[in-house]
CSV table of C-alpha atoms in Angstrom, one decimal:
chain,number,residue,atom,x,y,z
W,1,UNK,CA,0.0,0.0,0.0
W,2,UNK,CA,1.4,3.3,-0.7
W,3,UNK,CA,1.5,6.2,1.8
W,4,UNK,CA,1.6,9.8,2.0
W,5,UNK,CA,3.8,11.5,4.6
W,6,UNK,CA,2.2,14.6,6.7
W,7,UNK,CA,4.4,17.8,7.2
W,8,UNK,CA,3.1,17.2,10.9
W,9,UNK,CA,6.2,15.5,12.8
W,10,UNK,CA,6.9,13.6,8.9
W,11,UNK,CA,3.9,11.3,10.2
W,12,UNK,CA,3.1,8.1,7.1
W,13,UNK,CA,-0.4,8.2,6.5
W,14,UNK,CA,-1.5,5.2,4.5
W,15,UNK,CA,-3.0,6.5,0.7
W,16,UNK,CA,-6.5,4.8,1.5
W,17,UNK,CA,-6.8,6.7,4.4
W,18,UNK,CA,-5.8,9.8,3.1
W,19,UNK,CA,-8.8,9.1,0.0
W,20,UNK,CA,-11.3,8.5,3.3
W,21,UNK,CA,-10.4,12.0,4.6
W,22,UNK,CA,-12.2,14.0,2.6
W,23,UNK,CA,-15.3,11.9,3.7
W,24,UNK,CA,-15.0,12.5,7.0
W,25,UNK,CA,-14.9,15.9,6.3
W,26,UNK,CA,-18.1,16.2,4.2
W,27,UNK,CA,-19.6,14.1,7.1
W,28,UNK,CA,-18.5,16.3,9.6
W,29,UNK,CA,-20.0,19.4,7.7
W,30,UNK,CA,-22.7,17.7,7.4
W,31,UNK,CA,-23.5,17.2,11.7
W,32,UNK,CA,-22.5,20.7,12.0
W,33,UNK,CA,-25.1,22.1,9.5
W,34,UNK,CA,-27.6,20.6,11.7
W,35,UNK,CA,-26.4,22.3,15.1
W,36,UNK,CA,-24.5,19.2,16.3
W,37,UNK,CA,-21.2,20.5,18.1
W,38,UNK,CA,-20.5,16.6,19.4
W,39,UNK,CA,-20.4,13.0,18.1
W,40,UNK,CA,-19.1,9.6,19.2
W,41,UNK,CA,-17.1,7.5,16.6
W,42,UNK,CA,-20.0,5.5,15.9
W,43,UNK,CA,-22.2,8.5,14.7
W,44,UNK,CA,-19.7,9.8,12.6
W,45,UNK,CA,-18.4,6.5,11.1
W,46,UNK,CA,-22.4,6.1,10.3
W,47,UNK,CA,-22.3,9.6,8.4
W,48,UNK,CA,-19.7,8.9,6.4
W,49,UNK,CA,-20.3,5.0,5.7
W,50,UNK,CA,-17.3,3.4,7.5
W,51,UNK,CA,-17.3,1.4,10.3
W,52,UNK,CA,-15.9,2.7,13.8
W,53,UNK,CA,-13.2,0.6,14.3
W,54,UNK,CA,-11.8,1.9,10.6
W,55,UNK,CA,-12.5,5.4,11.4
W,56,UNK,CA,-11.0,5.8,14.7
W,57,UNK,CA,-8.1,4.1,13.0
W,58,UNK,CA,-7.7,6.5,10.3
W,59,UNK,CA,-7.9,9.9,12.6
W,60,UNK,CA,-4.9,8.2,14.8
W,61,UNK,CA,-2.9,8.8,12.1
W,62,UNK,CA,-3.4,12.4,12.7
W,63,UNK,CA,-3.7,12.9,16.3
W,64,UNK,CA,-5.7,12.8,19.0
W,65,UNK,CA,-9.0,14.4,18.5
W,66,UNK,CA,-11.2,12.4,20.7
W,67,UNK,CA,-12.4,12.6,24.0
W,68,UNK,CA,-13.2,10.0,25.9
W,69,UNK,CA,-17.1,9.6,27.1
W,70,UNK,CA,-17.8,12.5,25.0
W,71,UNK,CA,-16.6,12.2,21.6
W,72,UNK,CA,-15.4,14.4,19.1
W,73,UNK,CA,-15.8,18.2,19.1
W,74,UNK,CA,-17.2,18.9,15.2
W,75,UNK,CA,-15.8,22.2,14.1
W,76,UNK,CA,-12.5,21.3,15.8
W,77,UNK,CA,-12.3,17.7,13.8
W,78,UNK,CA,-13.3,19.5,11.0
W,79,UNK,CA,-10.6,22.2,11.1
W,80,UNK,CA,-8.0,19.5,11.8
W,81,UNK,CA,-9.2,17.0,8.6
W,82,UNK,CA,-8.8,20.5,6.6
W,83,UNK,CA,-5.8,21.6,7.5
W,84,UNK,CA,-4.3,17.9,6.9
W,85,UNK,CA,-5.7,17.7,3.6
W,86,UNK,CA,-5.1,21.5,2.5
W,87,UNK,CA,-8.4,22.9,1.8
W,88,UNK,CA,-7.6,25.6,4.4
W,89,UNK,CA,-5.5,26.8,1.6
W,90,UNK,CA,-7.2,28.6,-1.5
W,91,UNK,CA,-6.1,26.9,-4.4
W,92,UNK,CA,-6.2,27.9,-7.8
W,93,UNK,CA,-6.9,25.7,-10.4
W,94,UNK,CA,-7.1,25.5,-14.2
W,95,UNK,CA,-10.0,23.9,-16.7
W,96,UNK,CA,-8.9,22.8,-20.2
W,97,UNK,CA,-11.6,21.4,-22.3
W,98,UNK,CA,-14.9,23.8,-22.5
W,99,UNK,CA,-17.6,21.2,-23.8
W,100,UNK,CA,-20.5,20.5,-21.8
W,101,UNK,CA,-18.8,18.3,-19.0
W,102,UNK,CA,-16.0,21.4,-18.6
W,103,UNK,CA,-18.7,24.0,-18.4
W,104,UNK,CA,-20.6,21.7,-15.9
W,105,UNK,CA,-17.5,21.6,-14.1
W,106,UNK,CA,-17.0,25.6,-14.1
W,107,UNK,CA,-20.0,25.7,-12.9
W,108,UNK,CA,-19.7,24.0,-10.0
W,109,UNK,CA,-20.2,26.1,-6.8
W,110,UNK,CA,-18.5,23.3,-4.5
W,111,UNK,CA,-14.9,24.0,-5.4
W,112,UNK,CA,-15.2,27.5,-4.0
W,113,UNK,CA,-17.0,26.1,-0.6
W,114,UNK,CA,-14.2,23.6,-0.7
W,115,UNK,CA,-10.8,25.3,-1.2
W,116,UNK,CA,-10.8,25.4,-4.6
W,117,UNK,CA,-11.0,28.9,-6.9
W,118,UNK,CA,-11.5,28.1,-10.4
W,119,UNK,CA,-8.9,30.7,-12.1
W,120,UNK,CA,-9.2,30.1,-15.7
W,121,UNK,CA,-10.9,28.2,-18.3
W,122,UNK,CA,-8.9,26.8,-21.3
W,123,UNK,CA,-9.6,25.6,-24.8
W,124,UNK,CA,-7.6,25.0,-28.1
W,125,UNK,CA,-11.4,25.9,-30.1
W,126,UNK,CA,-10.9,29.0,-31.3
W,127,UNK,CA,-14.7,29.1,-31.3
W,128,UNK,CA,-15.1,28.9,-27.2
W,129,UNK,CA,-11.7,31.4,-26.8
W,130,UNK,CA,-13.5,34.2,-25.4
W,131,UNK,CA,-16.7,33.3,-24.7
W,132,UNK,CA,-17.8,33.4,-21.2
W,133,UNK,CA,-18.3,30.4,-18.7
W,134,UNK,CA,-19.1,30.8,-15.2
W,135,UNK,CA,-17.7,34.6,-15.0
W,136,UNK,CA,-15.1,33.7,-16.4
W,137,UNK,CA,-13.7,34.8,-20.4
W,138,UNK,CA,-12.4,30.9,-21.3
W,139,UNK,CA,-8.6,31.5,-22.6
W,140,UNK,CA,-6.6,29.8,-25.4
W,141,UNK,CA,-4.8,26.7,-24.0
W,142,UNK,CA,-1.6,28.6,-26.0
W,143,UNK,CA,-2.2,30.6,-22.7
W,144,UNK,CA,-1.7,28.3,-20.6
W,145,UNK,CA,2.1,28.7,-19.5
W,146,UNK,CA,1.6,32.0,-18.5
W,147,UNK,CA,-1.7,31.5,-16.4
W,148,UNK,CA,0.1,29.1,-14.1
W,149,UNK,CA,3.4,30.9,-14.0
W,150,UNK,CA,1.4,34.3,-13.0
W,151,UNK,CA,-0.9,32.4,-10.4
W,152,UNK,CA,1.1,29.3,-9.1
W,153,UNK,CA,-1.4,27.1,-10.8
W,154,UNK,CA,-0.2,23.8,-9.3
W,155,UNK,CA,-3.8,21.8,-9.5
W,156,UNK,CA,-5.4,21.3,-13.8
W,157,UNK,CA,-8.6,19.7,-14.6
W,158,UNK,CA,-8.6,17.7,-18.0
W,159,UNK,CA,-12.6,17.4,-19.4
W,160,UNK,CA,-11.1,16.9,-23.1
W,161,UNK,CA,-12.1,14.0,-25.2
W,162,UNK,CA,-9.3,11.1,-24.7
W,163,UNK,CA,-7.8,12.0,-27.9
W,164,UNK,CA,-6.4,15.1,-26.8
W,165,UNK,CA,-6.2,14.2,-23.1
W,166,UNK,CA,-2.2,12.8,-23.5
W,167,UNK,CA,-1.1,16.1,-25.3
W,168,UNK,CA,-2.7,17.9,-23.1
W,169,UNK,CA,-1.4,16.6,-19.6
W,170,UNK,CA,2.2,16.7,-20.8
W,171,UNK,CA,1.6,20.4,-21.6
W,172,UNK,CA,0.6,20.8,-17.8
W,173,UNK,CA,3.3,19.0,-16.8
W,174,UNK,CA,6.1,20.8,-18.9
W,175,UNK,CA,4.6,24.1,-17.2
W,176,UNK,CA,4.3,23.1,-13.8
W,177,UNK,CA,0.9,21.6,-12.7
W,178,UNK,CA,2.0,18.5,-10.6
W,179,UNK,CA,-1.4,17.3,-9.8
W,180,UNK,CA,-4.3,16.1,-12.7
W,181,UNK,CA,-7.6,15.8,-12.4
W,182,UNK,CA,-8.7,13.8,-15.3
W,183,UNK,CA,-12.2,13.6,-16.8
W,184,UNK,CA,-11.2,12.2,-20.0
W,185,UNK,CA,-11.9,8.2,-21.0
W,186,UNK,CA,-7.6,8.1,-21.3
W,187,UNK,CA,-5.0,6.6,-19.3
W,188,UNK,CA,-2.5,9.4,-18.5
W,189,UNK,CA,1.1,8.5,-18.7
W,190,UNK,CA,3.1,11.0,-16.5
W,191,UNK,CA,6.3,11.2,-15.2
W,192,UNK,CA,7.0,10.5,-11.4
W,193,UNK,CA,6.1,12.8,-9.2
W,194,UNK,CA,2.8,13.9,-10.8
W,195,UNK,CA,-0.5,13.2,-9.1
W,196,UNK,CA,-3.4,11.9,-11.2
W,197,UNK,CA,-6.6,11.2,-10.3
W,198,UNK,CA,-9.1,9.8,-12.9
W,199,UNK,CA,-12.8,10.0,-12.7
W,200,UNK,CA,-14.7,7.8,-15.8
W,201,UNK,CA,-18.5,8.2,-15.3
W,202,UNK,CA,-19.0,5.5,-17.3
W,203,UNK,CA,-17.0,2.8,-15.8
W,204,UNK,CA,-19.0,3.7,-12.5
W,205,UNK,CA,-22.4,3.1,-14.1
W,206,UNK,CA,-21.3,0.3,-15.4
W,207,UNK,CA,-19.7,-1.2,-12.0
W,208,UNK,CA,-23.5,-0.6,-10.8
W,209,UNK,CA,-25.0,-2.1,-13.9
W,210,UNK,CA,-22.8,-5.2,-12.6
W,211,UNK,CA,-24.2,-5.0,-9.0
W,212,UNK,CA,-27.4,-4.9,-10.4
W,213,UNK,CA,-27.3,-7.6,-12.5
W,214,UNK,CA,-25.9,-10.2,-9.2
W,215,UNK,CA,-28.7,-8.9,-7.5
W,216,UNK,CA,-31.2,-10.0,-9.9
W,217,UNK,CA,-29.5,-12.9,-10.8
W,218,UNK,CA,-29.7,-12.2,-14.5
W,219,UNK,CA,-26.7,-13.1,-17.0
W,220,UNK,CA,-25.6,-11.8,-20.4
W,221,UNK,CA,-26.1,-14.4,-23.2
W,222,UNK,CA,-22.3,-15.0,-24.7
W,223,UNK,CA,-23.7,-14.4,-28.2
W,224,UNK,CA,-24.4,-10.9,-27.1
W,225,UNK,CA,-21.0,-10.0,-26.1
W,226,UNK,CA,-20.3,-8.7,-29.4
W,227,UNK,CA,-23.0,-6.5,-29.5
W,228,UNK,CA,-22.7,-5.0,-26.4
W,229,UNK,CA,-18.9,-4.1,-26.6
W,230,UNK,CA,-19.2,-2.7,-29.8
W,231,UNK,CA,-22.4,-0.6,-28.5
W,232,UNK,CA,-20.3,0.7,-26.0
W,233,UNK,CA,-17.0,1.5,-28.0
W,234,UNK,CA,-20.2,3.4,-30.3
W,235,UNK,CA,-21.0,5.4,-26.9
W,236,UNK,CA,-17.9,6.4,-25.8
W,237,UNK,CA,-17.0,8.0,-29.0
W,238,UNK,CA,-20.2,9.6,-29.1
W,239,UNK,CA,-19.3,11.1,-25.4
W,240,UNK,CA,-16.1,12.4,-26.4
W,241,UNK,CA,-17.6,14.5,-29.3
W,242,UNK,CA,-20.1,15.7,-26.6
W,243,UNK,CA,-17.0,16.2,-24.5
C-alpha cells in the first residue's frame, strides 16, 4: 500500500486513508449544519459509511482528536481534517476542455465552498476562446504557461475527449501543474512525481450495472457479447464528441 507523509512531525499516512479524509470531512460538515457540536465514533463513522473501528483508526494517524465519554468536538475535527488535507488553503486551479462536462465543471459552486477557486478556463477551439463560462472569459490553451506561472497554478482539470487528453497533460506538466484531475476516457502517462486522479462516469455506471445484474440474478447471453462491446466503444466515442 502506498502512503503519503504529513508535514506534521513527517507522520506516514497510509494512501487509502488519506482518500477517506475528505469523507469524514463532508460528514463532519454535514452534523455541523444541523447544530450538532458533538459526536461519538460511531455517529460519525455512520455519516460517512465506514465502520468505527476503521474510522477511529484513520484519525490516529493524525492525532488525538477524541475525548473519551464524550466524543469528538465537530468544528474542531473539522478544522483538523482540513488543515491535513489543505483545503484551508485557496487553491487555484485550471479547466482545459470547455464542452459540456468542462462548463458543468466551471459551474460547479462546491470548489469554491471547498478550497478550490476556479482561475481560468482553457480551450484550443478557437470558437469557445472568449466566450464566457461561469464569470469567467475561457482563454486559449496557448495561454496556458503563462496563467500558471502568474498564479502558481499547481492543480489542472482535464474534461477533453481522450484523444487530446495525453497532449494535453504533458503540456501541464512541462509548465508546472503536478497534480491532474482527469475527466477524460484516457489513461494518462506522467512522469514520477505527478498526481493523477481519474474519474470515468462510465466505468462507474457500469460497476453498478454489474451489482445490479448479481442482485437479480440475470446473466448476459455469450452471443451478445459482441453486440454490447461494440455498442459501448459506439457510446464512448459519441461522449467524447459531446465532450
Amino acid at each position: 500500500m502506498t502512503a503519503r507523509t504529513s508535514p506534521e512531525a513527517g507522520r506516514v499516512i497510509p494512501e487509502a486513508t488519506v482518500a477517506r479524509l475528505p469523507v469524514y470531512l463532508r460528514a463532519l460538515t454535514a452534523l455541523a449544519e444541523t447544530g450538532i457540536r458533538t459526536c461519538s465514533s460511531e455517529d460519525l463513522a455512520t455519516a460517512a459509511g465506514v465502520n468505527s473501528a476503521k474510522l477511529r483508526k484513520d484519525l490516529s494517524y493524525l492525532g488525538s482528536y477524541g475525548t473519551r465519554g464524550v466524543g469528538y468536538d465537530v468544528d474542531y475535527l473539522r478544522y483538523q481534517i482540513a488543515r491535513e488535507i489543505g483545503v484551508t488553503h485557496d487553491w487555484p486551479v485550471v479547466i482545459v476542455g470547455i464542452g459540456n462536462l468542462g462548463q458543468a465543471l466551471a459551474n460547479y459552486s462546491g470548489f469554491r465552498s471547498r478550497g478550490f477557486r476556479v482561475l481560468a478556463l482553457l480551450d484550443a477551439d478557437p470558437d469557445l476562446v472568449g466566450r464566457e463560462v461561469a464569470g469567467l472569459a475561457v482563454s486559449d490553451f496557448a495561454d496556458l504557461d503563462e496563467i500558471v506561472r502568474e498564479h502558481d497554478v499547481v492543480i489542472g482539470v482535464i474534461a477533453t475527449p481522450a484523444t487530446s487528453a495525453q497532449s494535453v497533460a504533458d503540456r501541464m506538466v512541462e509548465v508546472g501543474i503536478s497534480s491532474i484531475l482527469n475527466f477524460a476516457p484516457a489513461v494518462l502517462n506522467v512522469p514520477e512525481g505527478i498526481d493523477v486522479r481519474k474519474v470515468d462516469l462510465s466505468i462507474e455506471l457500469q460497476i453498478l450495472a454489474f451489482h445490479e445484474q448479481r442482485k437479480s440474478g440475470a446473466a448476459d447471453v455469450p452471443g451478445d457479447m459482441d453486440a454490447a462491446v461494440a455498442t459501448d466503444d459506439a457510446d464512448t466515442d459519441e461522449l467524447e464528441e459531446v465532450l
